[in-house]
Short mmCIF file of C-alpha atoms and ligand atoms in Angstrom, two decimals:
data_model
loop_
_atom_site.label_atom_id
_atom_site.label_comp_id
_atom_site.label_asym_id
_atom_site.label_seq_id
_atom_site.Cartn_x
_atom_site.Cartn_y
_atom_site.Cartn_z
CA MET A 1 124.71 -84.82 -145.83
CA SER A 2 122.04 -87.45 -145.49
CA SER A 3 123.70 -90.38 -147.20
CA GLN A 4 125.00 -93.15 -145.01
CA ASN A 5 128.60 -94.28 -145.13
CA PRO A 6 130.01 -97.26 -143.29
CA VAL A 7 132.52 -96.57 -140.53
CA PHE A 8 136.04 -98.00 -140.44
CA ILE A 9 136.66 -97.38 -136.77
CA PRO A 10 137.19 -100.18 -134.27
CA GLY A 11 133.93 -99.42 -132.53
CA PRO A 12 131.22 -98.44 -132.57
CA THR A 13 130.95 -100.80 -135.53
CA ASN A 14 128.49 -100.97 -138.41
CA ILE A 15 125.13 -102.28 -137.24
CA PRO A 16 123.45 -104.96 -139.38
CA GLU A 17 119.97 -103.86 -140.41
CA VAL A 18 118.35 -106.84 -138.68
CA ILE A 19 119.99 -105.92 -135.40
CA ARG A 20 118.92 -102.28 -135.75
CA ASN A 21 115.39 -103.50 -136.20
CA ALA A 22 115.63 -105.76 -133.17
CA VAL A 23 116.79 -102.86 -131.00
CA ASN A 24 113.98 -100.63 -132.26
CA MET A 25 111.15 -101.96 -130.13
CA PRO A 26 107.94 -100.46 -128.84
CA THR A 27 107.97 -99.91 -125.09
CA MET A 28 107.69 -103.11 -123.15
CA ASP A 29 106.86 -103.29 -119.48
CA HIS A 30 110.00 -104.92 -118.14
CA ARG A 31 107.97 -106.35 -115.27
CA SER A 32 105.75 -108.24 -117.69
CA ALA A 33 106.24 -111.96 -118.26
CA ALA A 34 107.48 -111.36 -121.80
CA PHE A 35 110.73 -109.79 -120.60
CA GLU A 36 112.04 -113.16 -119.46
CA HIS A 37 112.11 -114.28 -123.11
CA ILE A 38 114.49 -111.46 -123.95
CA LEU A 39 116.66 -111.40 -120.84
CA GLN A 40 117.37 -115.09 -120.39
CA PRO A 41 118.33 -115.83 -124.03
CA ALA A 42 120.55 -112.73 -124.06
CA LEU A 43 122.39 -113.95 -120.94
CA ALA A 44 122.68 -117.47 -122.35
CA GLY A 45 123.85 -116.13 -125.72
CA VAL A 46 126.69 -114.17 -124.13
CA LYS A 47 127.79 -117.28 -122.22
CA SER A 48 128.03 -119.19 -125.48
CA VAL A 49 130.06 -116.47 -127.16
CA LEU A 50 132.43 -116.34 -124.17
CA LYS A 51 132.74 -120.14 -124.25
CA THR A 52 131.89 -120.44 -120.59
CA LYS A 53 129.69 -122.99 -118.91
CA THR A 54 130.15 -121.80 -115.35
CA ALA A 55 130.47 -118.01 -115.35
CA GLU A 56 127.59 -115.66 -114.55
CA VAL A 57 126.90 -112.91 -117.07
CA PHE A 58 125.84 -109.38 -116.10
CA LEU A 59 124.46 -106.82 -118.54
CA PHE A 60 124.56 -103.20 -117.45
CA PRO A 61 123.18 -100.11 -119.13
CA ALA A 62 126.72 -98.75 -119.57
CA THR A 63 129.71 -99.25 -121.88
CA GLY A 64 132.93 -101.23 -121.64
CA THR A 65 134.21 -98.69 -119.12
CA GLY A 66 131.30 -99.58 -116.85
CA GLY A 67 132.34 -103.21 -117.31
CA TRP A 68 135.84 -102.39 -116.00
CA GLU A 69 134.26 -100.66 -113.01
CA THR A 70 131.98 -103.63 -112.36
CA ALA A 71 134.98 -105.94 -112.33
CA ILE A 72 137.10 -104.02 -109.85
CA THR A 73 134.49 -102.54 -107.49
CA ASN A 74 132.81 -105.89 -106.89
CA THR A 75 135.98 -107.81 -106.10
CA LEU A 76 138.58 -105.50 -104.54
CA SER A 77 139.14 -103.20 -101.57
CA ALA A 78 141.11 -99.95 -101.32
CA GLY A 79 144.85 -100.60 -101.19
CA ASP A 80 144.63 -104.01 -102.88
CA LYS A 81 147.48 -104.72 -105.22
CA VAL A 82 146.86 -105.19 -108.94
CA LEU A 83 149.34 -106.09 -111.68
CA ALA A 84 148.81 -104.59 -115.13
CA ALA A 85 150.71 -103.80 -118.30
CA ARG A 86 150.32 -100.53 -120.16
CA ASN A 87 150.73 -101.02 -123.91
CA GLY A 88 148.10 -98.65 -125.28
CA MET A 89 145.34 -96.21 -124.40
CA PHE A 90 142.79 -98.78 -123.23
CA SER A 91 145.09 -100.65 -120.87
CA HIS A 92 146.17 -97.20 -119.64
CA LYS A 93 142.60 -96.15 -118.89
CA TRP A 94 141.80 -99.31 -116.93
CA ILE A 95 144.94 -98.70 -114.85
CA ASP A 96 143.87 -95.08 -114.37
CA MET A 97 140.47 -96.24 -113.10
CA CYS A 98 142.10 -98.62 -110.62
CA GLN A 99 144.26 -95.78 -109.31
CA HIS A 100 141.19 -93.55 -108.92
CA TYR A 101 139.69 -96.27 -106.75
CA GLY A 102 142.74 -96.32 -104.50
CA LEU A 103 144.12 -99.64 -105.71
CA ASP A 104 147.87 -100.17 -105.63
CA VAL A 105 148.68 -100.84 -109.28
CA GLN A 106 152.03 -102.30 -110.24
CA VAL A 107 152.29 -101.02 -113.80
CA VAL A 108 154.59 -102.67 -116.32
CA ASP A 109 155.13 -100.18 -119.13
CA VAL A 110 155.87 -101.76 -122.47
CA PRO A 111 156.33 -100.00 -125.82
CA TRP A 112 153.03 -99.43 -127.59
CA GLY A 113 152.89 -102.02 -130.33
CA GLU A 114 153.94 -104.87 -128.03
CA GLY A 115 151.68 -107.26 -126.16
CA VAL A 116 151.10 -108.10 -122.50
CA PRO A 117 154.56 -109.21 -121.25
CA ALA A 118 153.73 -112.68 -119.90
CA ALA A 119 157.37 -113.53 -119.10
CA LYS A 120 157.77 -110.34 -117.07
CA PHE A 121 154.48 -111.11 -115.29
CA ALA A 122 155.81 -114.58 -114.46
CA GLU A 123 158.88 -113.03 -112.80
CA ILE A 124 156.83 -110.53 -110.80
CA LEU A 125 154.33 -113.15 -109.67
CA ALA A 126 157.06 -115.61 -108.67
CA ALA A 127 158.67 -112.87 -106.58
CA ASP A 128 155.37 -112.06 -104.87
CA LYS A 129 155.84 -114.80 -102.27
CA ASP A 130 153.23 -113.55 -99.82
CA HIS A 131 150.63 -113.14 -102.56
CA GLN A 132 149.99 -109.43 -102.24
CA ILE A 133 148.83 -109.23 -105.85
CA LYS A 134 145.10 -109.87 -105.90
CA VAL A 135 144.36 -109.42 -109.58
CA VAL A 136 146.20 -109.47 -112.89
CA LEU A 137 144.62 -107.23 -115.54
CA ALA A 138 145.11 -108.01 -119.20
CA THR A 139 143.77 -106.21 -122.26
CA HIS A 140 143.25 -108.99 -124.79
CA ASN A 141 143.10 -106.68 -127.80
CA GLU A 142 144.68 -103.24 -127.39
CA THR A 143 142.43 -101.28 -129.72
CA ALA A 144 144.74 -98.26 -129.77
CA THR A 145 147.57 -100.17 -131.44
CA GLY A 146 145.96 -103.21 -133.08
CA VAL A 147 147.78 -105.66 -130.84
CA VAL A 148 146.27 -108.93 -129.65
CA SER A 149 147.92 -110.49 -126.60
CA ASP A 150 148.37 -114.12 -125.67
CA ILE A 151 146.00 -114.61 -122.72
CA PRO A 152 146.79 -118.32 -122.23
CA ALA A 153 150.44 -117.24 -121.79
CA VAL A 154 149.37 -114.83 -119.05
CA ARG A 155 147.44 -117.61 -117.32
CA ALA A 156 150.46 -119.91 -117.67
CA ALA A 157 152.64 -117.22 -116.07
CA MET A 158 150.26 -117.15 -113.11
CA ASP A 159 150.05 -120.92 -112.83
CA ALA A 160 153.84 -121.33 -113.06
CA SER A 161 154.20 -119.87 -109.58
CA ASN A 162 150.90 -121.25 -108.32
CA HIS A 163 149.86 -117.67 -107.72
CA PRO A 164 146.29 -117.32 -106.45
CA ALA A 165 145.62 -113.92 -108.08
CA MET A 166 142.56 -113.61 -110.28
CA LEU A 167 142.80 -112.86 -114.00
CA PHE A 168 140.54 -110.10 -115.36
CA VAL A 169 140.53 -109.71 -119.12
CA ASP A 170 139.31 -106.79 -121.20
CA GLY A 171 137.88 -108.40 -124.30
CA VAL A 172 135.90 -105.36 -125.42
CA SER A 173 137.36 -105.36 -128.94
CA SER A 174 138.09 -109.08 -129.26
CA ILE A 175 135.01 -110.92 -128.00
CA GLY A 176 132.86 -111.92 -130.96
CA SER A 177 135.72 -111.22 -133.40
CA MET A 178 138.66 -113.30 -132.22
CA ASP A 179 138.84 -116.50 -130.23
CA PHE A 180 138.11 -115.97 -126.52
CA CYS A 181 137.78 -118.94 -124.18
CA MET A 182 136.76 -117.77 -120.74
CA ASP A 183 136.81 -121.22 -119.11
CA ASP A 184 139.74 -122.82 -120.93
CA TRP A 185 141.94 -119.75 -120.44
CA GLY A 186 141.16 -119.57 -116.72
CA ILE A 187 139.68 -116.08 -116.88
CA ASP A 188 137.98 -114.95 -113.68
CA ILE A 189 136.27 -111.87 -115.13
CA ALA A 190 135.71 -111.03 -118.78
CA VAL A 191 134.66 -107.53 -119.82
CA SER A 192 133.03 -106.45 -123.07
CA GLY A 193 130.70 -103.85 -124.49
CA SER A 194 127.85 -103.87 -126.97
CA GLN A 195 129.27 -101.71 -129.75
CA LYS A 196 132.14 -103.77 -131.10
CA GLY A 197 132.01 -107.47 -131.96
CA PHE A 198 128.39 -107.65 -130.81
CA MET A 199 127.48 -105.16 -133.59
CA LEU A 200 125.03 -103.22 -131.40
CA PRO A 201 124.83 -99.53 -130.61
CA ALA A 202 126.89 -98.38 -127.63
CA GLY A 203 125.01 -98.61 -124.35
CA MET A 204 125.70 -101.90 -122.68
CA GLY A 205 128.53 -103.16 -120.50
CA ILE A 206 128.81 -106.94 -120.75
CA VAL A 207 130.64 -108.68 -117.92
CA ALA A 208 131.08 -112.29 -116.81
CA PHE A 209 132.23 -113.48 -113.39
CA GLY A 210 133.69 -116.90 -112.73
CA ALA A 211 133.33 -118.70 -109.38
CA LYS A 212 136.42 -117.18 -107.77
CA ALA A 213 135.37 -113.64 -108.69
CA LEU A 214 131.85 -114.32 -107.41
CA ALA A 215 133.31 -115.41 -104.08
CA ALA A 216 135.45 -112.24 -103.88
CA VAL A 217 132.29 -110.11 -103.96
CA GLU A 218 131.54 -111.10 -100.38
CA THR A 219 134.70 -109.55 -98.97
CA ALA A 220 135.34 -106.65 -101.36
CA THR A 221 134.72 -103.23 -99.85
CA LEU A 222 135.14 -100.77 -102.70
CA PRO A 223 132.00 -98.63 -102.93
CA ARG A 224 129.49 -99.79 -105.48
CA TYR A 225 125.80 -99.33 -106.07
CA PHE A 226 124.76 -99.13 -109.73
CA PHE A 227 127.27 -101.85 -110.64
CA ASP A 228 126.66 -104.12 -107.64
CA ILE A 229 126.30 -107.56 -109.16
CA ARG A 230 124.41 -108.86 -106.11
CA ASP A 231 121.49 -106.60 -107.02
CA MET A 232 121.72 -107.85 -110.61
CA GLN A 233 121.74 -111.47 -109.42
CA ALA A 234 118.61 -110.85 -107.37
CA GLY A 235 116.99 -109.12 -110.35
CA TYR A 236 117.81 -111.90 -112.81
CA ALA A 237 116.54 -114.54 -110.41
CA ALA A 238 113.14 -112.89 -110.74
CA ASN A 239 113.55 -112.33 -114.50
CA GLY A 240 114.09 -108.64 -113.95
CA PHE A 241 116.62 -105.90 -113.30
CA PRO A 242 117.28 -103.87 -110.15
CA TYR A 243 116.36 -100.82 -112.25
CA THR A 244 114.89 -100.11 -115.66
CA PRO A 245 116.59 -102.33 -118.25
CA PRO A 246 117.37 -101.25 -121.82
CA VAL A 247 114.91 -103.73 -123.30
CA GLY A 248 115.60 -102.95 -126.95
CA MET A 249 119.34 -103.37 -126.49
CA LEU A 250 118.80 -106.69 -124.75
CA ASN A 251 116.58 -107.80 -127.60
CA GLY A 252 119.34 -106.79 -130.01
CA LEU A 253 121.91 -108.71 -127.95
CA LYS A 254 119.74 -111.81 -128.03
CA LEU A 255 119.69 -111.62 -131.84
CA ALA A 256 123.39 -110.73 -132.15
CA THR A 257 124.48 -113.73 -130.09
CA ASP A 258 122.08 -115.96 -132.06
CA MET A 259 123.63 -114.72 -135.30
CA LEU A 260 127.19 -115.34 -134.07
CA MET A 261 126.36 -118.84 -132.83
CA GLU A 262 124.43 -119.70 -135.97
CA GLU A 263 127.33 -118.65 -138.18
CA GLY A 264 129.61 -120.64 -135.86
CA LEU A 265 132.30 -118.95 -133.81
CA ASP A 266 135.11 -120.53 -135.81
CA ASN A 267 133.59 -119.14 -139.00
CA VAL A 268 133.17 -115.73 -137.37
CA PHE A 269 136.84 -115.69 -136.37
CA ALA A 270 137.97 -116.91 -139.80
CA ARG A 271 135.89 -114.17 -141.44
CA HIS A 272 137.59 -111.54 -139.28
CA ALA A 273 141.04 -112.98 -139.99
CA ARG A 274 140.42 -112.88 -143.72
CA MET A 275 139.08 -109.33 -143.62
CA ALA A 276 142.08 -108.22 -141.57
CA GLU A 277 144.56 -109.90 -143.89
CA GLY A 278 143.23 -107.88 -146.84
CA VAL A 279 143.88 -104.68 -144.90
CA ARG A 280 147.37 -105.81 -143.92
CA LYS A 281 148.11 -106.64 -147.57
CA ALA A 282 146.96 -103.15 -148.56
CA ALA A 283 149.25 -101.55 -145.94
CA SER A 284 152.13 -103.61 -147.20
CA ALA A 285 151.43 -102.51 -150.79
CA TRP A 286 151.60 -98.91 -149.57
CA GLY A 287 154.99 -99.66 -148.08
CA MET A 288 153.75 -98.99 -144.58
CA GLY A 289 154.45 -101.03 -141.48
CA LEU A 290 152.07 -101.93 -138.71
CA CYS A 291 152.10 -100.76 -135.12
CA ALA A 292 152.03 -104.40 -133.97
CA VAL A 293 155.71 -105.28 -133.76
CA SER A 294 155.38 -108.92 -134.82
CA ALA A 295 152.96 -111.01 -136.87
CA ASP A 296 151.71 -113.01 -133.87
CA LEU A 297 150.49 -109.76 -132.28
CA GLU A 298 148.46 -108.57 -135.28
CA SER A 299 144.85 -108.04 -134.35
CA ASN A 300 142.05 -109.30 -136.58
CA SER A 301 139.67 -106.59 -135.41
CA VAL A 302 141.74 -103.43 -135.95
CA THR A 303 144.96 -102.61 -137.78
CA GLY A 304 147.22 -99.76 -136.70
CA ILE A 305 149.10 -98.56 -139.81
CA MET A 306 152.26 -96.51 -139.22
CA THR A 307 152.42 -93.44 -141.42
CA PRO A 308 155.81 -92.34 -142.80
CA GLU A 309 158.06 -90.19 -140.60
CA GLY A 310 156.82 -86.61 -140.60
CA PHE A 311 153.34 -87.49 -141.79
CA ASP A 312 150.66 -86.99 -139.13
CA GLY A 313 148.24 -89.93 -139.26
CA ASN A 314 145.59 -87.86 -137.53
CA LYS A 315 145.59 -85.48 -140.54
CA LEU A 316 144.53 -88.37 -142.72
CA VAL A 317 141.74 -89.20 -140.29
CA ALA A 318 140.52 -85.59 -140.24
CA HIS A 319 140.72 -85.30 -144.02
CA ALA A 320 138.79 -88.54 -144.59
CA SER A 321 136.03 -87.25 -142.40
CA ALA A 322 135.93 -83.73 -143.86
CA LYS A 323 136.21 -84.60 -147.54
CA TYR A 324 134.70 -88.05 -147.85
CA GLY A 325 132.49 -88.46 -144.78
CA ILE A 326 134.44 -91.57 -143.80
CA SER A 327 135.79 -92.39 -140.36
CA PHE A 328 139.06 -94.10 -139.58
CA GLY A 329 140.58 -94.50 -136.14
CA ALA A 330 142.97 -91.79 -134.96
CA GLY A 331 146.23 -92.30 -133.09
CA LEU A 332 145.80 -92.03 -129.32
CA GLY A 333 148.29 -91.24 -126.57
CA ASP A 334 151.87 -92.37 -127.28
CA VAL A 335 151.06 -93.17 -130.89
CA ALA A 336 149.06 -90.01 -131.68
CA GLY A 337 150.13 -88.66 -135.07
CA LYS A 338 152.21 -91.73 -135.83
CA LEU A 339 149.52 -93.97 -137.21
CA PHE A 340 145.94 -94.30 -138.32
CA ARG A 341 143.72 -97.27 -137.61
CA ILE A 342 141.35 -99.22 -139.79
CA GLY A 343 138.67 -101.10 -137.89
CA HIS A 344 137.48 -104.32 -139.50
CA LEU A 345 135.36 -106.01 -136.87
CA GLY A 346 131.71 -106.80 -136.74
CA MET A 347 129.63 -106.48 -139.85
CA VAL A 348 132.15 -105.84 -142.62
CA THR A 349 132.12 -107.29 -146.14
CA ASP A 350 134.74 -107.47 -148.89
CA VAL A 351 133.00 -104.64 -150.71
CA LEU A 352 132.84 -102.41 -147.62
CA MET A 353 136.47 -103.07 -146.83
CA LEU A 354 137.59 -102.27 -150.37
CA SER A 355 135.73 -98.97 -150.21
CA GLY A 356 137.53 -98.09 -146.97
CA ILE A 357 140.94 -98.98 -148.38
CA ALA A 358 140.15 -96.97 -151.54
CA THR A 359 139.17 -93.95 -149.43
CA ALA A 360 142.36 -94.15 -147.38
CA GLU A 361 144.33 -94.11 -150.63
CA MET A 362 142.50 -91.05 -151.93
CA CYS A 363 143.30 -89.25 -148.67
CA MET A 364 146.96 -90.16 -148.85
CA VAL A 365 147.25 -88.86 -152.42
CA ASP A 366 145.24 -85.71 -151.54
CA LEU A 367 147.69 -85.05 -148.72
CA GLY A 368 150.72 -85.44 -150.95
CA MET A 369 151.92 -88.87 -149.99
CA ASP A 370 153.81 -90.89 -152.54
CA ILE A 371 151.18 -93.60 -152.98
CA LYS A 372 149.83 -95.05 -156.18
CA LEU A 373 146.03 -94.97 -156.32
CA GLY A 374 144.73 -98.50 -156.45
CA SER A 375 147.84 -100.20 -155.11
CA GLY A 376 146.38 -101.15 -151.73
CA VAL A 377 142.98 -101.85 -153.25
CA ALA A 378 144.54 -104.24 -155.76
CA ALA A 379 146.40 -106.11 -153.04
CA ALA A 380 143.21 -106.50 -151.01
CA GLN A 381 141.17 -107.41 -154.09
CA GLU A 382 143.58 -110.19 -154.88
CA HIS A 383 143.30 -111.51 -151.33
CA TYR A 384 139.51 -111.35 -151.19
CA ARG A 385 139.13 -112.73 -154.70
CA THR A 386 141.27 -115.78 -154.02
CA THR A 387 140.16 -116.68 -150.50
CA ALA A 388 136.80 -117.69 -149.12
C1 PLP B 401 136.20 -99.67 -126.67
C2 PLP B 401 137.06 -100.28 -125.64
C3 PLP B 401 136.80 -100.13 -124.27
C4 PLP B 401 135.62 -99.44 -123.65
O1 PLP B 401 135.21 -98.33 -124.20
P1 PLP B 401 133.73 -97.79 -123.95
O2 PLP B 401 133.74 -96.57 -124.77
O3 PLP B 401 133.58 -97.53 -122.51
O4 PLP B 401 132.80 -98.84 -124.44
C5 PLP B 401 137.60 -100.79 -123.38
N1 PLP B 401 138.62 -101.53 -123.79
C6 PLP B 401 138.91 -101.71 -125.09
C7 PLP B 401 140.04 -102.60 -125.46
C8 PLP B 401 138.14 -101.09 -126.05
O5 PLP B 401 138.41 -101.28 -127.34
#
């Protein structure tokens, strides 16, 4: 099949045509003077999107996973203690990486569908009198469940006991889609990737280090080479990279951050909230609940929709792909089979969203679910028609 359908997965997201064109560049010598005019605006653009004045941004040819690795290997040493909550597949994988690196992770397991347990963190941090915990990890938006966590509450939990641990936040599926304030929220390292809110192809890990994290680099002894930010710092200082940079991707990132800033971050976030609300209204019209256990946890970049007891959500995902050439997000880990996910971040319009909701309905009816064709579409239409 050669025709092109949009995707309704929470990353990689649909790429605006202008960004695709920006990425598609003829070869440029990255040691030529022209590279500076791609690199520096891309770095500055990411800083603006992260709402940071003081952090340093690092762009690696990698993905979000490489961003996680950059964060921990540059700041920690084997045996260091880390506090993290597991409330979905992505928080689980970051924990798993820490354990592979020999870090001592205190894992707080919470039911998938809940957020980062700030109150529990406050208790644990207050009890850690001799400050063994070096870092608190938080996944801002758990993409596997469609749950957005309250990062300022995590910071407040740390501050309540004057705990000196650093706060590392995975914002891979929130940055550029939902509010994220690196400086105001006291985030020491922020991690993202190119293929979600930045609307680029996969291929870049986007990481920002605040002053405290930069200082930790001097004493950290975990092995690192490709992701050593000191080499990146030296490269950037000379308008280059320590190795061959993905010039087209950086050119795309420069444009993507320009587009986000030009639209205005508040408008970008409002657009995502409105898009998400249409999907939530459709789910409600189908009589289905969300994985997020309360309204304050509902993500504006992805919605996890619980399928009725006995109905495997992954079957719907497989059917949509096989019959209609449309991708939805499958259930992962603890929630595999119990839900399907609709991604609505990045470049999505009312019309695209309605087509995704309509396709989900066709799949449900094809698979014998008791759903009225058009019910979810009508609910979303009403929302999109009456809001701006
Ligand atoms: C997508 C994602 C990642 C990273 O995935 P990559 O495939 O390595 O880019 C990490 N965390 C969250 C929350 C994500 O959504």
